[in-house]
Short mmCIF file of C-alpha atoms in Angstrom, two decimals:
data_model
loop_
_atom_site.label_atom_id
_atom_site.label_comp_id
_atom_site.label_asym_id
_atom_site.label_seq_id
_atom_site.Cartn_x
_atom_site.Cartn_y
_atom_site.Cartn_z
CA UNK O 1 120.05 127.37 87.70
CA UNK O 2 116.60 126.12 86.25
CA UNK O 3 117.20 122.64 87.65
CA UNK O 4 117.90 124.60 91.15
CA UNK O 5 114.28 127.00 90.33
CA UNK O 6 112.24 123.74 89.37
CA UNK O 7 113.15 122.14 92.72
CA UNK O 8 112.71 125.32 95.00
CA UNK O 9 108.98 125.59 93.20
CA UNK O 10 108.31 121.94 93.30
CA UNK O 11 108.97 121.78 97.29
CA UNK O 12 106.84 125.19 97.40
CA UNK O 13 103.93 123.55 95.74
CA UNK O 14 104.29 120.42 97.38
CA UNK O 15 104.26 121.45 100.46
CA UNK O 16 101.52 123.96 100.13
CA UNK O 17 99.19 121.52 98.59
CA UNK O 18 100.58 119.12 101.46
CA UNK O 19 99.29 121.14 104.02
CA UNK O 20 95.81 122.14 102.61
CA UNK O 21 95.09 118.71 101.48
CA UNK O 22 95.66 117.78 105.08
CA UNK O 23 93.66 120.74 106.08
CA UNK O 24 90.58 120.06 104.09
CA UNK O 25 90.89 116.72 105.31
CA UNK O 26 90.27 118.23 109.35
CA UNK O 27 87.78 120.62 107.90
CA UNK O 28 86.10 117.78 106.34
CA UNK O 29 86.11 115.91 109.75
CA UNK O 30 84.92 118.30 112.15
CA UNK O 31 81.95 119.00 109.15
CA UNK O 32 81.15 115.50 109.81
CA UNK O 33 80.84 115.96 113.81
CA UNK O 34 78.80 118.75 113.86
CA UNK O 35 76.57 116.90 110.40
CA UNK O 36 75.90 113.85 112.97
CA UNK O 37 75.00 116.45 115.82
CA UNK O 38 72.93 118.30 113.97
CA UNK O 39 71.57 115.03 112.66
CA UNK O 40 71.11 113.85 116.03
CA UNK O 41 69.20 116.91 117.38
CA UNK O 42 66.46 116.49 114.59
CA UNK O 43 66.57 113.09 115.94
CA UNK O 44 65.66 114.26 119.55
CA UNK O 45 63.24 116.79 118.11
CA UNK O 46 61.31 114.09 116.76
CA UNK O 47 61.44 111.62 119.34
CA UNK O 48 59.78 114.76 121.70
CA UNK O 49 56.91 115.54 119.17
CA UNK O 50 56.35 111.66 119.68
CA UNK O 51 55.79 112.50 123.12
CA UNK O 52 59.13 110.59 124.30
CA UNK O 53 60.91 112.56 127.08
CA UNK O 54 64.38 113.95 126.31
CA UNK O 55 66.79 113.92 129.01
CA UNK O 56 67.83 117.72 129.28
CA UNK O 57 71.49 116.48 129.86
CA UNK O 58 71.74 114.90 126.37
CA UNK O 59 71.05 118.08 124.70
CA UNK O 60 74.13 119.88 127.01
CA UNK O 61 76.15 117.36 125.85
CA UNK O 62 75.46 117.72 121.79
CA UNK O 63 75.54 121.48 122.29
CA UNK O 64 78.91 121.54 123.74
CA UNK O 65 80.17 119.08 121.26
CA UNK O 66 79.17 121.43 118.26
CA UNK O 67 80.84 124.75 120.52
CA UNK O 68 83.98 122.36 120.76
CA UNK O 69 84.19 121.61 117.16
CA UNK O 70 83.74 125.42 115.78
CA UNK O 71 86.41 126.29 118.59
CA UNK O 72 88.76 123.43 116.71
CA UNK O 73 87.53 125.00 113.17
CA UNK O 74 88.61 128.41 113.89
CA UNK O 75 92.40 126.86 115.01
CA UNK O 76 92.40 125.36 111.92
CA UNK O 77 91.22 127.50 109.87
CA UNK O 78 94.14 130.29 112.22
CA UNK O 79 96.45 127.96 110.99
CA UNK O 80 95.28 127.91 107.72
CA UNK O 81 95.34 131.90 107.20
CA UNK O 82 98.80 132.36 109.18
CA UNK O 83 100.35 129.96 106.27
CA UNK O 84 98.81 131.93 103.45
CA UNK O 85 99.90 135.31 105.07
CA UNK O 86 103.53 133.12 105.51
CA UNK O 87 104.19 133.99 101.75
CA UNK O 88 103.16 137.96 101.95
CA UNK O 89 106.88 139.24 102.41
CA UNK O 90 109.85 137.39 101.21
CA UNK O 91 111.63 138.38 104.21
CA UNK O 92 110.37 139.78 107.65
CA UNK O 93 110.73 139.47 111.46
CA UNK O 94 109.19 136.14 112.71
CA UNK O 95 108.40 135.34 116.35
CA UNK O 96 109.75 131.84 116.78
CA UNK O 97 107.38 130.73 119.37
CA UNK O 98 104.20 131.68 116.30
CA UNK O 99 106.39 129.68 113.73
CA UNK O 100 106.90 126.84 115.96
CA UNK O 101 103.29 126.25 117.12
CA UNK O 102 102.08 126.55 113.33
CA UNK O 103 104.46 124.03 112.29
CA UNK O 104 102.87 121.98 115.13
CA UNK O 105 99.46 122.73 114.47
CA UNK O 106 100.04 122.37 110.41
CA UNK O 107 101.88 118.94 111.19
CA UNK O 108 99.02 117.39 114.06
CA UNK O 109 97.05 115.57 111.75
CA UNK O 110 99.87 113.97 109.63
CA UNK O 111 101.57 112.85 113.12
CA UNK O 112 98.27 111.69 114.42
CA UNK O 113 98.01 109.39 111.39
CA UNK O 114 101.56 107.95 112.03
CA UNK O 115 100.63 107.23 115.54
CA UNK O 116 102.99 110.10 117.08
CA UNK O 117 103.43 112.52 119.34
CA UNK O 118 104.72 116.27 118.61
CA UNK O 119 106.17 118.06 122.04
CA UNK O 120 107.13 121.76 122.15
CA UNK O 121 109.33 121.95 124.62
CA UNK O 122 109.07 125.65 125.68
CA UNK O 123 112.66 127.25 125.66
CA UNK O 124 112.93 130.40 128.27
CA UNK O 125 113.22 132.57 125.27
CA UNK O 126 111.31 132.59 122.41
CA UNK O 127 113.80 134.82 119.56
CA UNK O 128 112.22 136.64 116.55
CA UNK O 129 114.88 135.94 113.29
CA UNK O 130 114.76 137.57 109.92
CA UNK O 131 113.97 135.57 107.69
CA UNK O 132 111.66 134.05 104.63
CA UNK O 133 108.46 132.92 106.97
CA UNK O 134 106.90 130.08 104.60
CA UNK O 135 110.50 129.18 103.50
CA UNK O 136 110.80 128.52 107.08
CA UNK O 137 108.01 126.34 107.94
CA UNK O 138 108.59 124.29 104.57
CA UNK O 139 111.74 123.66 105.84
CA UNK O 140 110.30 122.90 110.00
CA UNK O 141 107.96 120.84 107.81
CA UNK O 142 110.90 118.69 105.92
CA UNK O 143 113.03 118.10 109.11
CA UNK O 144 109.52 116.99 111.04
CA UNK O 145 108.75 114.78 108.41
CA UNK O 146 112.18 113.00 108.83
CA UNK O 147 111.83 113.21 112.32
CA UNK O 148 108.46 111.11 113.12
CA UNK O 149 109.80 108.93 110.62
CA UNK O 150 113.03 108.68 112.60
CA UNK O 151 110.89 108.62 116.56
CA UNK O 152 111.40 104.79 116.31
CA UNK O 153 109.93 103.27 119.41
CA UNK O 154 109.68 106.00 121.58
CA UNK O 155 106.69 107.92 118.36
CA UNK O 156 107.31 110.96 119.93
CA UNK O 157 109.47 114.26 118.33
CA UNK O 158 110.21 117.44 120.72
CA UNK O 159 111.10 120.75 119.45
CA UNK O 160 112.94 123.01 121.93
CA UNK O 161 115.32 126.18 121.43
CA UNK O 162 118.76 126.96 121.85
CA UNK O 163 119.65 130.36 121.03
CA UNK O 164 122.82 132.11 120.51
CA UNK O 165 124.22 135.71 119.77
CA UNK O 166 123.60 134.93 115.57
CA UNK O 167 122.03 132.50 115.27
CA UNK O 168 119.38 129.97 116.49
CA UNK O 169 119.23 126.67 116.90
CA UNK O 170 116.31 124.34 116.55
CA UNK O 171 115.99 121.03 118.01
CA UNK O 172 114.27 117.86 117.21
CA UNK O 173 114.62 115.70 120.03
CA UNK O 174 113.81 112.06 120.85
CA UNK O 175 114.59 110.03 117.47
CA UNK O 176 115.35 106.93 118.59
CA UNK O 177 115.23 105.28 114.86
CA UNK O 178 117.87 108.23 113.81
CA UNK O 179 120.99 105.45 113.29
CA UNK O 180 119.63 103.70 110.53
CA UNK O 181 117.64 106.17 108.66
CA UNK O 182 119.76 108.93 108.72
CA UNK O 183 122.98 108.01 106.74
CA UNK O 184 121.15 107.74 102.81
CA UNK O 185 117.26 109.69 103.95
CA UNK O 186 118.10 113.09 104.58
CA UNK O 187 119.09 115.92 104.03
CA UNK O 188 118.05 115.31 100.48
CA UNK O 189 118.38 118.27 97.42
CA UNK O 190 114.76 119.56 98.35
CA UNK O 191 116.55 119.97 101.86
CA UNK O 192 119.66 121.72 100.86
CA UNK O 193 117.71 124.35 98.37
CA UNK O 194 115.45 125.60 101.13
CA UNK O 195 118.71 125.61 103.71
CA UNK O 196 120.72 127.77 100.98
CA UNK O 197 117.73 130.11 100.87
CA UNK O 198 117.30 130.32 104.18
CA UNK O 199 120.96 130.59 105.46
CA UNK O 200 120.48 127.24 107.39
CA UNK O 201 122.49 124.07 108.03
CA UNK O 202 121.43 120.86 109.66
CA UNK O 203 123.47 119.09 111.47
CA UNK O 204 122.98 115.63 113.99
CA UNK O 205 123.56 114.97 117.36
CA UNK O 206 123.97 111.02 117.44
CA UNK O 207 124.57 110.52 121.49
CA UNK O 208 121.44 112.89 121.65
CA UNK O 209 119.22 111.02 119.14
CA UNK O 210 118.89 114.68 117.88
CA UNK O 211 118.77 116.94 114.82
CA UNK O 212 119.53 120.25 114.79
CA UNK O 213 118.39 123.01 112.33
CA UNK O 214 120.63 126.28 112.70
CA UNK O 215 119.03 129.46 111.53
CA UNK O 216 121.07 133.07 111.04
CA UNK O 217 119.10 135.22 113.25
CA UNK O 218 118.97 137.74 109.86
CA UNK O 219 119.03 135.79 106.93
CA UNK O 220 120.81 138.91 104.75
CA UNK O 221 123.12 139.51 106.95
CA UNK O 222 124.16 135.81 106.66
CA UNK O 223 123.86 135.32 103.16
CA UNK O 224 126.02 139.05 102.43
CA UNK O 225 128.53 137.78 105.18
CA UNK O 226 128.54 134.03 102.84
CA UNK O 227 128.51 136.44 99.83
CA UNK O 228 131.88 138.15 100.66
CA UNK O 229 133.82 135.56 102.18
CA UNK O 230 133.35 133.92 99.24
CA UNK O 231 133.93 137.21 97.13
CA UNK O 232 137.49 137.84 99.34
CA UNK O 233 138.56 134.02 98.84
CA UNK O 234 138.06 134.46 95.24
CA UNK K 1 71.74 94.05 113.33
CA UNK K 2 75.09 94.81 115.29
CA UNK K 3 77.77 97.03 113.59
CA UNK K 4 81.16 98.52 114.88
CA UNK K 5 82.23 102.02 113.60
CA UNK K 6 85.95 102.70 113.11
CA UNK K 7 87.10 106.19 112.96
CA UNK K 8 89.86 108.10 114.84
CA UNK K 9 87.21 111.00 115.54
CA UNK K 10 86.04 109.48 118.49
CA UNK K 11 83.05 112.31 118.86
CA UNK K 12 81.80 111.08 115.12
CA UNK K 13 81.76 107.52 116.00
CA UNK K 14 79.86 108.08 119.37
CA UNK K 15 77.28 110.49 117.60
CA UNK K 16 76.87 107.89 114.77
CA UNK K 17 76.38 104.90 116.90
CA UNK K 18 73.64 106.81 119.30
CA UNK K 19 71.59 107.70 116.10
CA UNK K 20 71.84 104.46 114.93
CA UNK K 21 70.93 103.23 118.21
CA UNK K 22 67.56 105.48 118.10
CA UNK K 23 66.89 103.31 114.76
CA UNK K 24 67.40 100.59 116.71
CA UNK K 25 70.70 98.96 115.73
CA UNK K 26 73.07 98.31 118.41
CA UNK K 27 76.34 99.75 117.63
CA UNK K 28 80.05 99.90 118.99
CA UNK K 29 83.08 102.04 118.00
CA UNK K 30 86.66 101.83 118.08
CA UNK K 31 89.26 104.57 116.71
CA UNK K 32 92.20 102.73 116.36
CA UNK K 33 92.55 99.70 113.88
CA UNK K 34 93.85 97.71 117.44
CA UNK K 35 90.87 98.33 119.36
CA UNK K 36 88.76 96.94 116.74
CA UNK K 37 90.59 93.92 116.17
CA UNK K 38 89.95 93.54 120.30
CA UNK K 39 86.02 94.06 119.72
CA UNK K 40 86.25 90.95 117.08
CA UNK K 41 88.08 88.95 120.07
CA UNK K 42 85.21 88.77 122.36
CA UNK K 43 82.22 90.02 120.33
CA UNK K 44 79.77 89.38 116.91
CA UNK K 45 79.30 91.63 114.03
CA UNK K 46 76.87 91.69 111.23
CA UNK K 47 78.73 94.99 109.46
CA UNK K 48 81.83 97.11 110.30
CA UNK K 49 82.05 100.73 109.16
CA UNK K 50 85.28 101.74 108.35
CA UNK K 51 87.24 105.04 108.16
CA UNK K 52 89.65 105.12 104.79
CA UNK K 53 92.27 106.52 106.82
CA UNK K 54 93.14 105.50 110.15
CA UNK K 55 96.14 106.06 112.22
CA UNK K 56 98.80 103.39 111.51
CA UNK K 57 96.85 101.78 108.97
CA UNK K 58 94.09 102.39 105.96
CA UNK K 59 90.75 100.97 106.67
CA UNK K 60 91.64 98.90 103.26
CA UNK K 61 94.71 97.30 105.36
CA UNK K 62 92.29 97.01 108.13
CA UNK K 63 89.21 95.16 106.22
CA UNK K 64 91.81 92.42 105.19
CA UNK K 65 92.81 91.80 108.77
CA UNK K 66 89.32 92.03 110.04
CA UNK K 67 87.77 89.76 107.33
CA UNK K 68 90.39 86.92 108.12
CA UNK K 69 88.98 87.15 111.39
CA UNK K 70 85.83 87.16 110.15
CA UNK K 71 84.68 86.21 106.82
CA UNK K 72 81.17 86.42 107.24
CA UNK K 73 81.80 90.09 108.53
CA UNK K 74 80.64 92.95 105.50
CA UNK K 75 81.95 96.04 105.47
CA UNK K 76 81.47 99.75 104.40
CA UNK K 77 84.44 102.46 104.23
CA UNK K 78 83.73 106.00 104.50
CA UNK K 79 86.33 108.92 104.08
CA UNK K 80 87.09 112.44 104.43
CA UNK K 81 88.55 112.70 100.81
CA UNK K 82 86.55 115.10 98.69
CA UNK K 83 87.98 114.59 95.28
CA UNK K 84 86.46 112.92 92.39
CA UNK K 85 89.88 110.79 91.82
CA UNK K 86 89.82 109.65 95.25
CA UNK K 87 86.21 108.29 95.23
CA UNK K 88 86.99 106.82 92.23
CA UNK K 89 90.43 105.24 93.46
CA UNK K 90 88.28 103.89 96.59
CA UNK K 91 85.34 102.47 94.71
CA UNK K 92 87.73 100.73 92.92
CA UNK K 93 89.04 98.93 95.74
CA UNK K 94 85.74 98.69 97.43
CA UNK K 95 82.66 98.36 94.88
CA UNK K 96 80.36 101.72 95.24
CA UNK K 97 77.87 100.29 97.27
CA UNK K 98 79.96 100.12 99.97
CA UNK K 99 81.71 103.53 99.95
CA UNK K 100 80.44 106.66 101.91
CA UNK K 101 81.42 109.92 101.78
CA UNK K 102 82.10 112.77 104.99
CA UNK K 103 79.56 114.58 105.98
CA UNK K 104 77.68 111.08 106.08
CA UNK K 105 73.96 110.93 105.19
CA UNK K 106 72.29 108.55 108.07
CA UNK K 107 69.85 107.54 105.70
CA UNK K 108 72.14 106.84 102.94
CA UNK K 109 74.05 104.92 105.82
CA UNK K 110 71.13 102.98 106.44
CA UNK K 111 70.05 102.10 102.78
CA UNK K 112 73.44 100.71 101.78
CA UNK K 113 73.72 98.35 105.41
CA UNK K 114 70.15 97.09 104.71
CA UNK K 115 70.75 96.32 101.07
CA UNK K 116 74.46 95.21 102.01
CA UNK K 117 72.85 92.29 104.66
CA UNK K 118 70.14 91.09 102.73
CA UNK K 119 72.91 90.08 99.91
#
């Protein structure tokens, strides 16, 4: 039981400090942008008191670059506050559609940096669940981890919906590389320990090239229903 | 002096190289560690500035392949990372003088390339 504790707050950690790392990293970048516009409007400022013409069209173009990077700040830092709100209730309605487009938006830069491309694939329903919100995108997090690792040629992972009467199903679509990586990678213990919390299974699709994650559309009424199977078979 | 900037924040690169440009040093950019490694087909370099972290491969990966295209080619690396241990790790690999950190200072910039070239 402490083995099981040590691994559910390693992976908690881990991935938080994961994900702000990565943050701070973007923050750190668009800082830069805006340092070198700023930098370059002093520039222009003292070209004009030298009595060199500025082009009007120049100065459009450095103001709109700084309005584009605070507009990419404040989705960051969105994203940002939505995953430190993730860990206010242990257990709460979540709109799928707001947990899939901050796993997105959390994982952007790492999949930038491996060169691929993340697709939501917009289902015609969007489901709300019950369930443990930043459990939940830990867990998006692991299997999209796996995934761009497993996009082979192809570097690029969707995510689309399937939903059913209890429960929903997840999809990462597009791994071409999923053959070879699959059998020893994943799902490792880290894996299973957030899918026992969360009432989830994984399973593949091989003719797909697909993984699926399976959520209980109410965690507690999954893990009660779990609870007294298990109770009656005892 | 020519120099190519390398960073995947293509609106950091272009900003850099037109202030540069105002001092009077002709610059290019790439943001991918492959369009770079075109620029050195077809064109000569005094310095490269190099992002840490690039997609698909570290600007340390990237030097190496660059510099056995061109030895005579110098080099500065600049990154993102704001921790102590990181500078430290990176300074190691690189030497001080030629590590920068984000938000980069233009003038700092411009210290370390003129004391880099006239080694």
């Amino acid at each position: 039981m402490n083995r099981q504790l040590d691994i559910e707050m390693a992976t908690e950690l881990r991935f938080f400090g994961k994900m702000t790392a990565s943050i701070s990293h973007e923050i750190k970048n668009v800082m830069a942008i805006i340092n070198e516009s700023a930098g370059l409007l002093e520039d222009y400022s003292l070209m004009a008191e030298k009595g060199m013409p500025i082009d009007p069209v120049r100065l459009k173009v450095v103001s709109e670059r700084v309005a584009k990077q605070i507009q990419r700040a404040d989705g960051i830092t969105k994203n940002l506050n939505n995953l430190a709100h993730s860990v206010d209730e242990f257990k709460k309605s979540v709109g799928l559609r707001e947990t899939l487009e901050l796993a997105l938006g959390l994982a952007q830069r790492l999949a930038d940096m491996r060169s691929v491309t993340l697709e939501l694939q917009p289902p015609s329903d969007f489901p709300n669940v019950i369930t443990s919100p930043f459990h939940l995108q830990n867990l998006i997090w692991h299997v999209l981890d796996f995934a761009m690792d497993a996009s082979g040629e192809g570097k690029t992972v969707g995510l689309t919906l399937e939903t059913g009467p209890e429960s929903v199903e997840i999809r990462f679509t597009g791994l071409e590389g999923l053959t070879n990586l699959w059998e020893t990678a994943f799902p490792t213990k880290k894996e299973a320990v957030l899918m026992e919390m969360l009432g989830a299974t994984i399973h593949r699709d091989m003719n797909a090239r697909e993984i699926h994650l399976v959520l209980p559309r109410d965690v507690q009424q999954q893990l009660t229903d779990s609870q007294s199977i298990t109770e009656n078979s005892d | 002096m020519r120099i190519l900037l390398v960073d995947d924040e293509q609106e950091l690169v272009e900003t850099l190289a037109e202030r540069l440009k105002i001092r009077g040093i002709e610059a290019c950019w790439a943001t991918t560690g492959d369009a770079a490694m075109d620029f050195l087909e077809d064109e000569n370099f005094d310095l490269a500035v190099l992002d840490v972290k690039l997609p698909g491969i570290s600007g340390i990966e990237l030097h190496k392949k660059m510099k056995t295209k061109c030895p005579d080619l110098k080099f500065i690396f600049m990154t993102g990372h704001g921790s102590q241990d990181d500078y430290a790790a990176g300074t190691a690999q690189t030497g001080e003088d030629y590590y920068l950190l984000k938000p980069v200072n233009i003038d700092q910039l411009m210290d370390k390339m003129t004391k880099l070239l006239s080694r």
